[in-house]
mmCIF file of C-alpha atoms in Angstrom:
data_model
loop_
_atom_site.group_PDB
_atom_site.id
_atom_site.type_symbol
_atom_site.label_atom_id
_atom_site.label_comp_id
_atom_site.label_asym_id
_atom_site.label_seq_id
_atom_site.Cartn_x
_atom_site.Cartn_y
_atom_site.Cartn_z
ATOM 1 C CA UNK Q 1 52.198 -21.269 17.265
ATOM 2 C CA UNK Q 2 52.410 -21.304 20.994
ATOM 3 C CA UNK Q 3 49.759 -23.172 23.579
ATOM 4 C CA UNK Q 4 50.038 -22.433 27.030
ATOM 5 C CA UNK Q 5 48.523 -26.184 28.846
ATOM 6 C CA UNK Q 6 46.486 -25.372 32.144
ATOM 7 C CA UNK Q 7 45.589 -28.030 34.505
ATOM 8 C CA UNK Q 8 42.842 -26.938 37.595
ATOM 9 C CA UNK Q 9 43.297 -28.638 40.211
ATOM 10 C CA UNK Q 10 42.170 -28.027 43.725
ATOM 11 C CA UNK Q 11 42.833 -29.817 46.596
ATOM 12 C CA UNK Q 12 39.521 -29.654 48.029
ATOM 13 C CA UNK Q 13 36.593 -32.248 46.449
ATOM 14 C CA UNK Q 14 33.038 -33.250 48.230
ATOM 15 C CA UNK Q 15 31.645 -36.125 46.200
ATOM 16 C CA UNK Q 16 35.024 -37.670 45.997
ATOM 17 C CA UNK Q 17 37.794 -36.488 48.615
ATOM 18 C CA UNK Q 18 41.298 -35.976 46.813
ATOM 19 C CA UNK Q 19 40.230 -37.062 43.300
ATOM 20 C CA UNK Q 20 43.074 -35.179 41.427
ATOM 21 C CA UNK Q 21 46.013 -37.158 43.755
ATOM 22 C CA UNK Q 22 44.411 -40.940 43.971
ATOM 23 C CA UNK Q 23 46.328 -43.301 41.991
ATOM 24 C CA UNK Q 24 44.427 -44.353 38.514
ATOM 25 C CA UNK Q 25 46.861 -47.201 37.792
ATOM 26 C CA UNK Q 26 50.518 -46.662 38.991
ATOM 27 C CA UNK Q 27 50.265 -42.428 38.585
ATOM 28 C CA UNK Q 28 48.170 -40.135 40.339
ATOM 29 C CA UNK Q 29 45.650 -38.845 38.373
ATOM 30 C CA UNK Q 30 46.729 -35.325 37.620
ATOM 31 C CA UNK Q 31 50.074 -36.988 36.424
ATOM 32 C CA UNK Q 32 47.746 -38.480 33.606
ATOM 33 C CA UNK Q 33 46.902 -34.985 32.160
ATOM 34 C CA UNK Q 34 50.555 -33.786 32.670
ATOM 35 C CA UNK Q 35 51.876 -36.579 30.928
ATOM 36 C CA UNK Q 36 49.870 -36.658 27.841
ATOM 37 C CA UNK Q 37 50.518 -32.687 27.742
ATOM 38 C CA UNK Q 38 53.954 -33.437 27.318
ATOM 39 C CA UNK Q 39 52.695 -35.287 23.553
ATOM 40 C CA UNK Q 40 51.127 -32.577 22.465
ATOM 41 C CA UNK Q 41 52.178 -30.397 19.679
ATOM 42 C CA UNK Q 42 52.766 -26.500 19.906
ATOM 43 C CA UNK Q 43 52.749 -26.700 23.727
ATOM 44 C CA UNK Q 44 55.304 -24.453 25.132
ATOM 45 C CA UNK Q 45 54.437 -24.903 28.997
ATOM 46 C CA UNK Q 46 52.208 -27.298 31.167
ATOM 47 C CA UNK Q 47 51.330 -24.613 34.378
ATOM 48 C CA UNK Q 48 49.203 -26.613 36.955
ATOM 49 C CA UNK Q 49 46.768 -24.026 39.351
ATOM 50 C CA UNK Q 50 46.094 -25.350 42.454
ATOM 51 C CA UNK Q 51 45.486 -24.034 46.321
ATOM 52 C CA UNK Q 52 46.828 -27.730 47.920
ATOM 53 C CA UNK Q 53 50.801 -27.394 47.838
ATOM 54 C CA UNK Q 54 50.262 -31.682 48.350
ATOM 55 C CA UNK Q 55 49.152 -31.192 44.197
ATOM 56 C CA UNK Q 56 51.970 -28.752 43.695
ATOM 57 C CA UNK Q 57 54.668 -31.145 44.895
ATOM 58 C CA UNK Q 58 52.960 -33.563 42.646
ATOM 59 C CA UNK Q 59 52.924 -31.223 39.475
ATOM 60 C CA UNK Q 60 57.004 -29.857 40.766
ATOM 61 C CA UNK Q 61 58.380 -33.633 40.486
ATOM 62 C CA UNK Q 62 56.904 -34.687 36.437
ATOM 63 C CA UNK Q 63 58.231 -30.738 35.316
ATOM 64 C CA UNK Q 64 54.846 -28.695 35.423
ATOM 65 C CA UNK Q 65 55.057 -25.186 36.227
ATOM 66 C CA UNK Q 66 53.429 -24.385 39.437
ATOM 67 C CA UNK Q 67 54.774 -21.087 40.128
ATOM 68 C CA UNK Q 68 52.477 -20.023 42.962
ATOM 69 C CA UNK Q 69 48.949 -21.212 45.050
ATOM 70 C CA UNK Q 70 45.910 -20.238 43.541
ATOM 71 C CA UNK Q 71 44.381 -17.607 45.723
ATOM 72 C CA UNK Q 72 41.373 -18.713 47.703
ATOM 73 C CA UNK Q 73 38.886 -16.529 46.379
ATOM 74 C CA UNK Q 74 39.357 -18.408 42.900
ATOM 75 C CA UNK Q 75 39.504 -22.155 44.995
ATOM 76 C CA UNK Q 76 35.914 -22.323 46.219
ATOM 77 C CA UNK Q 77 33.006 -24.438 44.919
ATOM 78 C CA UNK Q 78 31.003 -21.116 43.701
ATOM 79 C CA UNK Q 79 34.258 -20.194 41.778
ATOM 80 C CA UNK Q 80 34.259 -20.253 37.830
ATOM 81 C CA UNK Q 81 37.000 -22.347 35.916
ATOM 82 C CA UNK Q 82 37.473 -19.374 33.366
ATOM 83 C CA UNK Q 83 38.326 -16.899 36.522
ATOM 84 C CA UNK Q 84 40.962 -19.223 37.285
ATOM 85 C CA UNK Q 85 42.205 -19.270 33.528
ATOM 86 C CA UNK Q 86 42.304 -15.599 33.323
ATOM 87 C CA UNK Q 87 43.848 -15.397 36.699
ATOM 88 C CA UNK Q 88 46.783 -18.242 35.458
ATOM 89 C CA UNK Q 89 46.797 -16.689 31.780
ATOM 90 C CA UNK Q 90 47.804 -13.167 33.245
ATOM 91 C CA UNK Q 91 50.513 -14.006 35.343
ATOM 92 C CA UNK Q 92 51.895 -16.371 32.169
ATOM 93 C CA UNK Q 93 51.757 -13.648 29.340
ATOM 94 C CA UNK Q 94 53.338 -10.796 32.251
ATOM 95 C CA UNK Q 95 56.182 -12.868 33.468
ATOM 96 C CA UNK Q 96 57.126 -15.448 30.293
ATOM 97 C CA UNK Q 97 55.991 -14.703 27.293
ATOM 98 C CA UNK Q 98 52.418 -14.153 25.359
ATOM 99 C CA UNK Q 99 51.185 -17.278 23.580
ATOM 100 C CA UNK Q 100 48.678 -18.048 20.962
ATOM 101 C CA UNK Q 101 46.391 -20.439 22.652
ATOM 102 C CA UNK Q 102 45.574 -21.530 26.190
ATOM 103 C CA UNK Q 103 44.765 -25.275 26.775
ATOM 104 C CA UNK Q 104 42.314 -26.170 29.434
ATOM 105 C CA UNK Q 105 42.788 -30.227 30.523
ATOM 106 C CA UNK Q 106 41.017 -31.316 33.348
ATOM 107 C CA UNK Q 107 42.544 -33.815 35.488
ATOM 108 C CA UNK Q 108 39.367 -35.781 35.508
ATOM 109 C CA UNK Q 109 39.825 -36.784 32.462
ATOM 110 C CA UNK Q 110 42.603 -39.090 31.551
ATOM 111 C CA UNK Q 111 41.536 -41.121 28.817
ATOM 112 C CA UNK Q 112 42.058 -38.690 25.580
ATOM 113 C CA UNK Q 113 43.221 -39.572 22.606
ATOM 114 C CA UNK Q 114 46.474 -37.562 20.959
ATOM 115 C CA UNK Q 115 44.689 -37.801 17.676
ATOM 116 C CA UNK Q 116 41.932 -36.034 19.035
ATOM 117 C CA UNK Q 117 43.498 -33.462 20.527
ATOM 118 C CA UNK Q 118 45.479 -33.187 17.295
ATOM 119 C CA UNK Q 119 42.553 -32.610 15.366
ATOM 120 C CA UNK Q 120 41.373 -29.830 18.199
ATOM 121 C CA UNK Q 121 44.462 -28.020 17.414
ATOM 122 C CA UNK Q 122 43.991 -27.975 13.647
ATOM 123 C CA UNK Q 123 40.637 -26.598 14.123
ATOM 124 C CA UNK Q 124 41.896 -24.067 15.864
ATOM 125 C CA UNK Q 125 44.593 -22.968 13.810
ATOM 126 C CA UNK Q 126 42.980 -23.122 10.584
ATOM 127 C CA UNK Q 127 39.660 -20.484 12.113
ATOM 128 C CA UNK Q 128 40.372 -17.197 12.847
ATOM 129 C CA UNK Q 129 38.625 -16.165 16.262
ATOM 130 C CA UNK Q 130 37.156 -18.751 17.775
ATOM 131 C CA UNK Q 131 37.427 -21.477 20.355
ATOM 132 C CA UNK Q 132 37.263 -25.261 20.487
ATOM 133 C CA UNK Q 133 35.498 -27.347 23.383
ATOM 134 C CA UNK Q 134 35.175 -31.354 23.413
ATOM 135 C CA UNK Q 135 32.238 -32.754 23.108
ATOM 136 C CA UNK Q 136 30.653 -35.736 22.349
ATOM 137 C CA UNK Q 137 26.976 -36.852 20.702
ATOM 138 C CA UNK Q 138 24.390 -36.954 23.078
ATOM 139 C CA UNK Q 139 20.647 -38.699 22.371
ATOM 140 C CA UNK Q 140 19.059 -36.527 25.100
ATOM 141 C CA UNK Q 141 18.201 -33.039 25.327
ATOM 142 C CA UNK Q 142 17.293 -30.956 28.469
ATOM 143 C CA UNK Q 143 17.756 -27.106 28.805
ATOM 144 C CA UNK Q 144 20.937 -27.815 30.563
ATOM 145 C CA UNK Q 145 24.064 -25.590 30.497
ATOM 146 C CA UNK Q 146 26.038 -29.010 29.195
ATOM 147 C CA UNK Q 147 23.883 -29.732 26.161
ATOM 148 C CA UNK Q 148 24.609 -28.074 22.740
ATOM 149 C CA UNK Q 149 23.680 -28.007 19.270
ATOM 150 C CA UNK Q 150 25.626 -26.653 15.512
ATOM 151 C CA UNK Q 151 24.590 -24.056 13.824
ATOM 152 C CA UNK Q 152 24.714 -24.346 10.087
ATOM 153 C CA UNK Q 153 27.969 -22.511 10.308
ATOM 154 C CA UNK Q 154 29.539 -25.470 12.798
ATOM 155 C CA UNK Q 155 30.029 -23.338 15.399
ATOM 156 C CA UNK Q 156 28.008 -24.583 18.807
ATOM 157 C CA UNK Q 157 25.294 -22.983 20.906
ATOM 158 C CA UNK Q 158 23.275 -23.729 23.826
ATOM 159 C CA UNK Q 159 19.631 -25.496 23.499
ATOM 160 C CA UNK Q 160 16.859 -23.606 24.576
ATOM 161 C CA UNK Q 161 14.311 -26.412 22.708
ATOM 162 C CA UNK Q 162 14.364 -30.087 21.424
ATOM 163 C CA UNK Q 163 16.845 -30.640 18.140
ATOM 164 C CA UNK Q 164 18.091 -34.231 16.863
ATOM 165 C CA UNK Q 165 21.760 -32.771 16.259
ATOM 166 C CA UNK Q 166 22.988 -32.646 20.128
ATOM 167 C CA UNK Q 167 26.011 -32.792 21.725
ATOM 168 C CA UNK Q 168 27.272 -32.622 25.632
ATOM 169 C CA UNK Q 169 30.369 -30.942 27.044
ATOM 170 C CA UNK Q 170 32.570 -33.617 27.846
ATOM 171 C CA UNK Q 171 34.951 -31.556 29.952
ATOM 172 C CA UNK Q 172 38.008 -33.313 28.238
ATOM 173 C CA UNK Q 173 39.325 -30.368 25.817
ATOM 174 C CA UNK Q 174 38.917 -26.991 25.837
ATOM 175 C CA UNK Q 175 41.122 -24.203 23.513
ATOM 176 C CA UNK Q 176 40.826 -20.508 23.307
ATOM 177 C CA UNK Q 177 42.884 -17.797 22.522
ATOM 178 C CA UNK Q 178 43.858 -15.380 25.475
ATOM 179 C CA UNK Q 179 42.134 -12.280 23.659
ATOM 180 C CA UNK Q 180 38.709 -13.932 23.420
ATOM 181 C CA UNK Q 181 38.809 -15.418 26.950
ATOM 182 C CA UNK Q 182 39.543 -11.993 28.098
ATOM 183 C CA UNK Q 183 36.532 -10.841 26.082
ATOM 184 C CA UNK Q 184 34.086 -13.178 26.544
ATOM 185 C CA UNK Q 185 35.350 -14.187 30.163
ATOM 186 C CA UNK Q 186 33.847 -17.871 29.279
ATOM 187 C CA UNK Q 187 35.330 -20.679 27.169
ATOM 188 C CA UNK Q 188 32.396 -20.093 25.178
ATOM 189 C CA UNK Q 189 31.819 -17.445 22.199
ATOM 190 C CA UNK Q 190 29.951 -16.927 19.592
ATOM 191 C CA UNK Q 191 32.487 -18.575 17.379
ATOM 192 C CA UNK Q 192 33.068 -22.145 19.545
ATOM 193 C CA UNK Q 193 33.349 -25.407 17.385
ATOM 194 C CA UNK Q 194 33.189 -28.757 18.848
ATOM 195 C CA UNK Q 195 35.815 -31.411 19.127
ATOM 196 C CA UNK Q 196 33.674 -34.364 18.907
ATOM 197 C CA UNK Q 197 35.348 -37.199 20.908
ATOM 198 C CA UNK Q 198 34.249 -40.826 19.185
ATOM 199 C CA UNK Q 199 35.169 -42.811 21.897
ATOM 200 C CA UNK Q 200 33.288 -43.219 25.265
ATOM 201 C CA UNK Q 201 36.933 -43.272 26.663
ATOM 202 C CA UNK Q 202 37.309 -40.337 26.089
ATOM 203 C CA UNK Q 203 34.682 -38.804 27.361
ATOM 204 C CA UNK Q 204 34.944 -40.334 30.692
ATOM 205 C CA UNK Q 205 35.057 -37.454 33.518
ATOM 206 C CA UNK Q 206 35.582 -38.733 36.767
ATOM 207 C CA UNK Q 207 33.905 -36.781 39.823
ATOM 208 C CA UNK Q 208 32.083 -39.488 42.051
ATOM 209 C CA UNK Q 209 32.863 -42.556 43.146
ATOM 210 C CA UNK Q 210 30.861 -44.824 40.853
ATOM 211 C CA UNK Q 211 32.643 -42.977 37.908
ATOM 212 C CA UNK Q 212 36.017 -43.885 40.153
ATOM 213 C CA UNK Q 213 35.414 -47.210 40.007
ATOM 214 C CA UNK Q 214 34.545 -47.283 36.356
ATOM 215 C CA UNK Q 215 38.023 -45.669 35.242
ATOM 216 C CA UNK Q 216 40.086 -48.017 37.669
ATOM 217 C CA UNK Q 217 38.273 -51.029 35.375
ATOM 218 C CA UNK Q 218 39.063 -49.290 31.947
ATOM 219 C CA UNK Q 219 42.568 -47.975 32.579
ATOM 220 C CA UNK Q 220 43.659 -51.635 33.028
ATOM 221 C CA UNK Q 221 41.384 -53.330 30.239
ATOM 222 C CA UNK Q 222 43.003 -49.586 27.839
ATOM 223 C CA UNK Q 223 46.452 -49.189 28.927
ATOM 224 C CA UNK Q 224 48.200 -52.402 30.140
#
């Protein structure tokens, strides 16, 4: 089996100006999704989309595979992460080879867990069709896009009313095959099973500057 990583990463960021370059511990932050990518099993490329050639230099010097800026039609706030993925997925499967699986990591998120990721994988391999998002158990419900529930088959679907067995998108892990993101043009299908993450580590997703300071405290009570 083949993954294809992808890391988005734009340059551009309102609530917390150059997230994906400031230094979480001694690496910039993006360098914490490249580097665990490297860990992963059946990975056969890490390929980093991103309009700011600053985050391509970045990517260039720990090996990622930046082989162009991401057009700005795909770089604004209004655009959709799976455009992006189709856009980087394309170009991958045209000029290198086809793979079995694309890997979304997002760079705000540096605190997974190889075993979890592991696991994501196995799910994956061992269901025909489907995709695999992180999540992890939530004890509130809204009608929000992020909020999900499993079916009695496992596989996930948006809340439309209240249910005890809820989960939210954590952002950390997502897995699809290139033929269903083509199809469904989302992450999501009607076959996605969760990747529940145990640890609130893990879940972390950094995008303001409260959440900022809360991974600059765990990253030196986790990792040193």
């Amino acid at each position: 089996m083949k993954i294809l990583v992808l890391i988005l990463a734009r340059g551009g960021s309102k609530r917390l100006p150059n997230k994906n370059i400031l230094k979480l511990g001694k690496k910039h932050l993006i360098n914490w999704s490249i580097d665990f990518a490297k860990k992963i099993p059946f990975v056969c490329d890490i390929l980093v989309s991103t309009d700011s050639k600053k985050i391509g230099l970045i990517a260039k010097k720990r090996r990622a595979l930046v082989p162009w800026i991401r057009p700005k039609k795909l770089s604004l706030d209004k655009a959709k992460s799976h455009d992006a993925a189709l856009h980087a997925i394309n170009w991958y499967e045209n000029n290198i080879q086809k793979v079995d699986g694309l890997m979304l990591l997002q760079p705000t998120s540096p605190f997974r867990k190889l075993k979890t990721i592991k696991e994501g994988i196995r799910i994956f391999k061992n269901k025909k069709n489907i995709s695999v998002i992180g999540v992890e158990r939530s004890k509130y419900n809204s009608n929000n896009y992020h909020i999900l529930s499993k079916t009695k088959n496992k596989y996930l679907k948006k809340l439309s009313k209240n249910t005890e067995n809820i989960y939210r998108e954590n952002g950390s892990f997502y897995l699809i095959s290139p033929s269903n993101l083509r199809k469904n043009k989302s992450f999501y299908s009607n076959n996605t099973s969760p990747l529940v993450c145990k640890l609130m580590i893990e879940s972390i997703d950094i995008d303001t500057k409260d959440e900022w300071k809360i991974a600059k405290r765990l990253v030196n009570f986790k990792f040193n």
